Structures are given as C-alpha cells and as structure tokens.
Amino acid sequence: MKISKYIIAAVVTMVGLEANAATIDTTFHSNGNPIIRHKYTADPAAMVYKNKVYLYTGHDEAAPGHNGYTMHDWTCFTTTDMVNWTEHLSPLNVKEFKWAKADAWASQVIERNGKFYWYVAVEHGSIPGKAIGVAVSDSPLGPFKDARGSALVTNDMTKAVSHSWDDIDPSVIIDKDGQAYLFWGNGICYYAKLKSNMTELDGEIKTIKLPHYTEAPWIHYRNGWYYLSYAYEFPEKIAYAMSRSINGPWEYKGIINELAGNSNTNHQAIIDFKGKSYFIYHNGALVPDAGSFHRSVCIDYLYYNKDGSIKRVIMTSEGVKPAK
Ligand code: FUB
C-alpha cells in the first residue's frame, strides 16, 4: 500500500516536471533554409545535451518596415536529427531581469552540474548601455530565473571602446580543467574567467585583438584546438582564429562565411552532433518582411581540414539532411 502511494507520487511528480518543461508540442520539419518559417529568429546559440540539440534564438518582432531591432524574448527549439524540430514555449523574456529595460539580444546556454546557465545581452535599466545577465534553470527548457538579480557585466566595467553597446553577444565555454570563461563584445572582444558558480566573474576582464572584429564571438573546442569565430566587418562576414590555449595567442585563419543574404548581421553558432559539424547562422531571407531586422536561422554543414582549419561554409537553400 505504501509502495503504490510512492509510485503514484512519483508519476505525479514526473507529469509535473513535464508540464514545467513547457512543451507546446509544436513539431515541424524544416524544409531547407531558413529552418523556422512561422516567426523571425536571430542570433542562434546551440547546445548539445543528452543526444539532443537545443537551439536558442532571439526573436525579431519589429513592425513591418521598422529599421531597428524589436526583441523581447528568446525562443527554444529541440531536435534529434537537425530537420525535425519541436518548438517549446519561450523559456525567457527580458522582463525576467528586473534591472533591465529592453532588448533580448544574443545569448548562449551552457550546462554545469545539472543546471543550465543562460547568458544574455540586454539594455540595462539604470546604467546606460548594454549589459550581460545570466539566468538559471534545472531544465534546458526552463523556466529560467535571473540568477543574480543584477547584471553580470555592465557598460561601466569595460573601457576598451567608448560606445555603449560593447557588452553584448556572450559566448561561454567550460575548459577541460573545469574553468569556465565568458567571451563577449562589440568593437572589441572581451573575455574573463567565471567562478564555478557560473554567476560571477573571476578576475580581470581581458581583450583579444582580432582583425576587423565587429561582434558575435563564439568559442568552441575541438581536437586540441580552441576556435574563436566572430562577425567580421559590417555588413558581417564570419571569420575565425585558432589557438592551442584558451588564453591565446590566437592566430587569425580567415573567413568562414560570406555575407548572409539580405541581412547585415550573420551571427554564428558551431556544434558537432552525431558525427557531423554544423554552422548555424541567420540571414534575412524569409518573406514577407525579410531583412536585417527580420532575420531567420539557417543551418549548413561545417567541414574541417586535416590540420584543424575550417573550410569556407557553403550557404544553401536546401540546408542539411537528417542526422543519423
Ligand atoms: O540581435 C541583435 C544583435 O544583432 C546581436 O546582438 C548581434 O550579434 C547582431 O546579430
């Protein structure tokens, strides 16, 4: 009798967890690029976790013809094969950060010890300029809660360039020794260590000099190499540098992706999944409002050379095939 009570309680808890995961059960097949056609999505950040890809994106909601970003929340899509996707309820809105006033800009999620940390760029409410916040959840699908109640990085903490939107586009990595690092920046690439709680910087903020650096750093590690890809010039191409150490020196290696169609930004994420490498970016190809403020996420293959360098991405309309 006691045991069955516990079983019932366990089932109820599991059902509750599923409900918390906030799946809206909207599944779709991406028919090539852009992969999402029912809303405008931008600034992709992808995470591979337990045999699934979690794709987090910004959400362009500008009125037709409006030349500026209107972005209030972030989206979350999952897949096990890169072509069949499930859309989940938005796990995070800029309103979650009480100290912020607007602009759900670029972001990235990472897992540590069973918790998920979501680093985001937003407009600060009282310290003029952009800022980086961090939200945390027990599930990659959320709900995510502000992890600090204050910004992790504010504009008054970074002085390498004088404009107020240099603290955007966070990218995060946990190195082999367990040390986490945050990279970010517009106009200059900043990086700093994170404490193991993932919610505080640990030590000084450093800068990295990269040719024609604009924004959108994405840091990843593969086969003994660290890769720092970033938006190059404006309108943006994507370029990259390689290093044997996360602290550099970084060797500039060239362009990976050319201008993305009809969008002056390009914003990449790079992952390996089921034996293939993927380059995830956005363009401005989706009608009716297609353009720099109505962007759409696309996925194409990424190929490495034997020496670890990256081949130029071929952007396609067909996109990728189902991953096996
Ligand atoms: O989406 C707003 C901004 O546009 C991002 O922070 C940049 O990377 C660019 O994509």
mmCIF file of N, CA and C in Angstrom, residues 116-164:
data_model
loop_
_atom_site.group_PDB
_atom_site.id
_atom_site.type_symbol
_atom_site.label_atom_id
_atom_site.label_comp_id
_atom_site.label_asym_id
_atom_site.label_seq_id
_atom_site.Cartn_x
_atom_site.Cartn_y
_atom_site.Cartn_z
ATOM 1 N N PHE A 116 21.425 24.724 -15.868
ATOM 2 C CA PHE A 116 21.596 25.357 -17.175
ATOM 3 C C PHE A 116 21.678 26.863 -16.981
ATOM 4 N N TYR A 117 22.743 27.445 -17.536
ATOM 5 C CA TYR A 117 23.004 28.876 -17.353
ATOM 6 C C TYR A 117 22.855 29.561 -18.698
ATOM 7 N N TRP A 118 22.030 30.586 -18.721
ATOM 8 C CA TRP A 118 21.720 31.285 -19.973
ATOM 9 C C TRP A 118 22.257 32.709 -19.875
ATOM 10 N N TYR A 119 23.282 32.991 -20.670
ATOM 11 C CA TYR A 119 23.911 34.318 -20.690
ATOM 12 C C TYR A 119 23.259 35.129 -21.800
ATOM 13 N N VAL A 120 22.837 36.324 -21.479
ATOM 14 C CA VAL A 120 22.077 37.130 -22.446
ATOM 15 C C VAL A 120 22.594 38.568 -22.473
ATOM 16 N N ALA A 121 22.396 39.225 -23.601
ATOM 17 C CA ALA A 121 22.663 40.669 -23.702
ATOM 18 C C ALA A 121 21.335 41.408 -23.681
ATOM 19 N N VAL A 122 21.270 42.457 -22.872
ATOM 20 C CA VAL A 122 20.045 43.268 -22.743
ATOM 21 C C VAL A 122 20.443 44.732 -22.538
ATOM 22 N N GLU A 123 19.467 45.634 -22.585
ATOM 23 C CA GLU A 123 19.722 47.044 -22.278
ATOM 24 C C GLU A 123 19.501 47.248 -20.782
ATOM 25 N N HIS A 124 20.496 47.805 -20.100
ATOM 26 C CA HIS A 124 20.381 47.997 -18.658
ATOM 27 C C HIS A 124 19.387 49.122 -18.348
ATOM 28 N N GLY A 125 18.671 48.992 -17.246
ATOM 29 C CA GLY A 125 17.661 49.990 -16.892
ATOM 30 C C GLY A 125 18.231 51.253 -16.286
ATOM 31 N N SER A 126 19.340 51.164 -15.572
ATOM 32 C CA SER A 126 19.842 52.368 -14.885
ATOM 33 C C SER A 126 21.307 52.684 -15.194
ATOM 34 N N ILE A 127 22.070 51.723 -15.667
ATOM 35 C CA ILE A 127 23.461 52.002 -16.059
ATOM 36 C C ILE A 127 23.460 52.097 -17.585
ATOM 37 N N PRO A 128 23.650 53.292 -18.141
ATOM 38 C CA PRO A 128 23.463 53.451 -19.591
ATOM 39 C C PRO A 128 24.280 52.441 -20.399
ATOM 40 N N GLY A 129 23.612 51.789 -21.331
ATOM 41 C CA GLY A 129 24.309 50.867 -22.229
ATOM 42 C C GLY A 129 23.815 49.437 -22.096
ATOM 43 N N LYS A 130 24.402 48.601 -22.906
ATOM 44 C CA LYS A 130 24.058 47.182 -22.881
ATOM 45 C C LYS A 130 24.748 46.514 -21.685
ATOM 46 N N ALA A 131 24.207 45.356 -21.322
ATOM 47 C CA ALA A 131 24.736 44.626 -20.166
ATOM 48 C C ALA A 131 24.530 43.139 -20.416
ATOM 49 N N ILE A 132 25.256 42.333 -19.662
ATOM 50 C CA ILE A 132 25.087 40.882 -19.772
ATOM 51 C C ILE A 132 24.488 40.350 -18.469
ATOM 52 N N GLY A 133 23.426 39.575 -18.613
ATOM 53 C CA GLY A 133 22.791 38.944 -17.463
ATOM 54 C C GLY A 133 22.909 37.440 -17.576
ATOM 55 N N VAL A 134 22.591 36.749 -16.494
ATOM 56 C CA VAL A 134 22.602 35.286 -16.532
ATOM 57 C C VAL A 134 21.366 34.747 -15.804
ATOM 58 N N ALA A 135 20.701 33.804 -16.470
ATOM 59 C CA ALA A 135 19.529 33.155 -15.873
ATOM 60 C C ALA A 135 19.864 31.683 -15.671
ATOM 61 N N VAL A 136 19.164 31.037 -14.750
ATOM 62 C CA VAL A 136 19.478 29.643 -14.428
ATOM 63 C C VAL A 136 18.195 28.820 -14.368
ATOM 64 N N SER A 137 18.351 27.532 -14.702
ATOM 65 C CA SER A 137 17.205 26.631 -14.640
ATOM 66 C C SER A 137 17.696 25.215 -14.357
ATOM 67 N N ASP A 138 16.798 24.387 -13.838
ATOM 68 C CA ASP A 138 17.123 22.969 -13.657
ATOM 69 C C ASP A 138 16.870 22.174 -14.926
ATOM 70 N N SER A 139 16.229 22.810 -15.906
ATOM 71 C CA SER A 139 15.915 22.123 -17.162
ATOM 72 C C SER A 139 16.376 22.992 -18.326
ATOM 73 N N PRO A 140 16.863 22.368 -19.406
ATOM 74 C CA PRO A 140 17.246 23.185 -20.567
ATOM 75 C C PRO A 140 16.058 23.871 -21.224
ATOM 76 N N LEU A 141 14.833 23.428 -20.849
ATOM 77 C CA LEU A 141 13.632 24.047 -21.416
ATOM 78 C C LEU A 141 13.058 25.124 -20.506
ATOM 79 N N GLY A 142 13.713 25.348 -19.383
ATOM 80 C CA GLY A 142 13.244 26.355 -18.454
ATOM 81 C C GLY A 142 12.183 25.820 -17.521
ATOM 82 N N PRO A 143 11.510 26.674 -16.751
ATOM 83 C CA PRO A 143 11.637 28.135 -16.810
ATOM 84 C C PRO A 143 12.979 28.605 -16.251
ATOM 85 N N PHE A 144 13.540 29.648 -16.862
ATOM 86 C CA PHE A 144 14.793 30.234 -16.402
ATOM 87 C C PHE A 144 14.505 31.444 -15.523
ATOM 88 N N LYS A 145 15.290 31.574 -14.437
ATOM 89 C CA LYS A 145 15.133 32.696 -13.497
ATOM 90 C C LYS A 145 16.437 33.491 -13.450
ATOM 91 N N ASP A 146 16.324 34.781 -13.288
ATOM 92 C CA ASP A 146 17.513 35.625 -13.125
ATOM 93 C C ASP A 146 18.373 35.030 -12.002
ATOM 94 N N ALA A 147 19.635 34.716 -12.309
ATOM 95 C CA ALA A 147 20.471 34.005 -11.336
ATOM 96 C C ALA A 147 21.114 34.934 -10.320
ATOM 97 N N ARG A 148 21.125 36.249 -10.568
ATOM 98 C CA ARG A 148 21.842 37.168 -9.692
ATOM 99 C C ARG A 148 20.955 38.282 -9.127
ATOM 100 N N GLY A 149 19.950 38.686 -9.908
ATOM 101 C CA GLY A 149 19.185 39.878 -9.525
ATOM 102 C C GLY A 149 19.925 41.152 -9.909
ATOM 103 N N SER A 150 21.002 41.018 -10.637
ATOM 104 C CA SER A 150 21.768 42.173 -11.130
ATOM 105 C C SER A 150 22.546 41.713 -12.347
ATOM 106 N N ALA A 151 23.098 42.682 -13.086
ATOM 107 C CA ALA A 151 23.855 42.308 -14.288
ATOM 108 C C ALA A 151 25.200 41.706 -13.910
ATOM 109 N N LEU A 152 25.669 40.815 -14.755
ATOM 110 C CA LEU A 152 26.998 40.217 -14.576
ATOM 111 C C LEU A 152 28.069 41.161 -15.127
ATOM 112 N N VAL A 153 27.755 41.809 -16.234
ATOM 113 C CA VAL A 153 28.671 42.785 -16.849
ATOM 114 C C VAL A 153 27.864 44.020 -17.199
ATOM 115 N N THR A 154 28.378 45.184 -16.830
ATOM 116 C CA THR A 154 27.725 46.444 -17.205
ATOM 117 C C THR A 154 28.717 47.311 -17.982
ATOM 118 N N ASN A 155 28.170 48.309 -18.667
ATOM 119 C CA ASN A 155 28.979 49.134 -19.563
ATOM 120 C C ASN A 155 30.099 49.879 -18.829
ATOM 121 N N ASP A 156 29.881 50.198 -17.564
ATOM 122 C CA ASP A 156 30.922 50.927 -16.813
ATOM 123 C C ASP A 156 32.080 50.016 -16.389
ATOM 124 N N MET A 157 31.954 48.713 -16.624
ATOM 125 C CA MET A 157 33.050 47.790 -16.260
ATOM 126 C C MET A 157 34.042 47.602 -17.394
ATOM 127 N N THR A 158 33.684 48.032 -18.601
ATOM 128 C CA THR A 158 34.537 47.780 -19.779
ATOM 129 C C THR A 158 34.846 49.094 -20.482
ATOM 130 N N LYS A 159 36.128 49.362 -20.666
ATOM 131 C CA LYS A 159 36.519 50.685 -21.184
ATOM 132 C C LYS A 159 37.329 50.622 -22.478
ATOM 133 N N ALA A 160 37.468 49.441 -23.068
ATOM 134 C CA ALA A 160 38.358 49.332 -24.232
ATOM 135 C C ALA A 160 37.843 50.114 -25.429
ATOM 136 N N VAL A 161 36.527 50.259 -25.523
ATOM 137 C CA VAL A 161 35.935 51.099 -26.578
ATOM 138 C C VAL A 161 34.909 51.995 -25.898
ATOM 139 N N SER A 162 34.572 53.132 -26.568
ATOM 140 C CA SER A 162 33.760 54.116 -25.843
ATOM 141 C C SER A 162 32.260 54.004 -26.084
ATOM 142 N N HIS A 163 31.830 53.210 -27.072
ATOM 143 C CA HIS A 163 30.387 53.159 -27.318
ATOM 144 C C HIS A 163 29.687 52.314 -26.237
ATOM 145 N N SER A 164 28.362 52.503 -26.168
ATOM 146 C CA SER A 164 27.631 51.953 -25.018
ATOM 147 C C SER A 164 27.111 50.532 -25.259
#
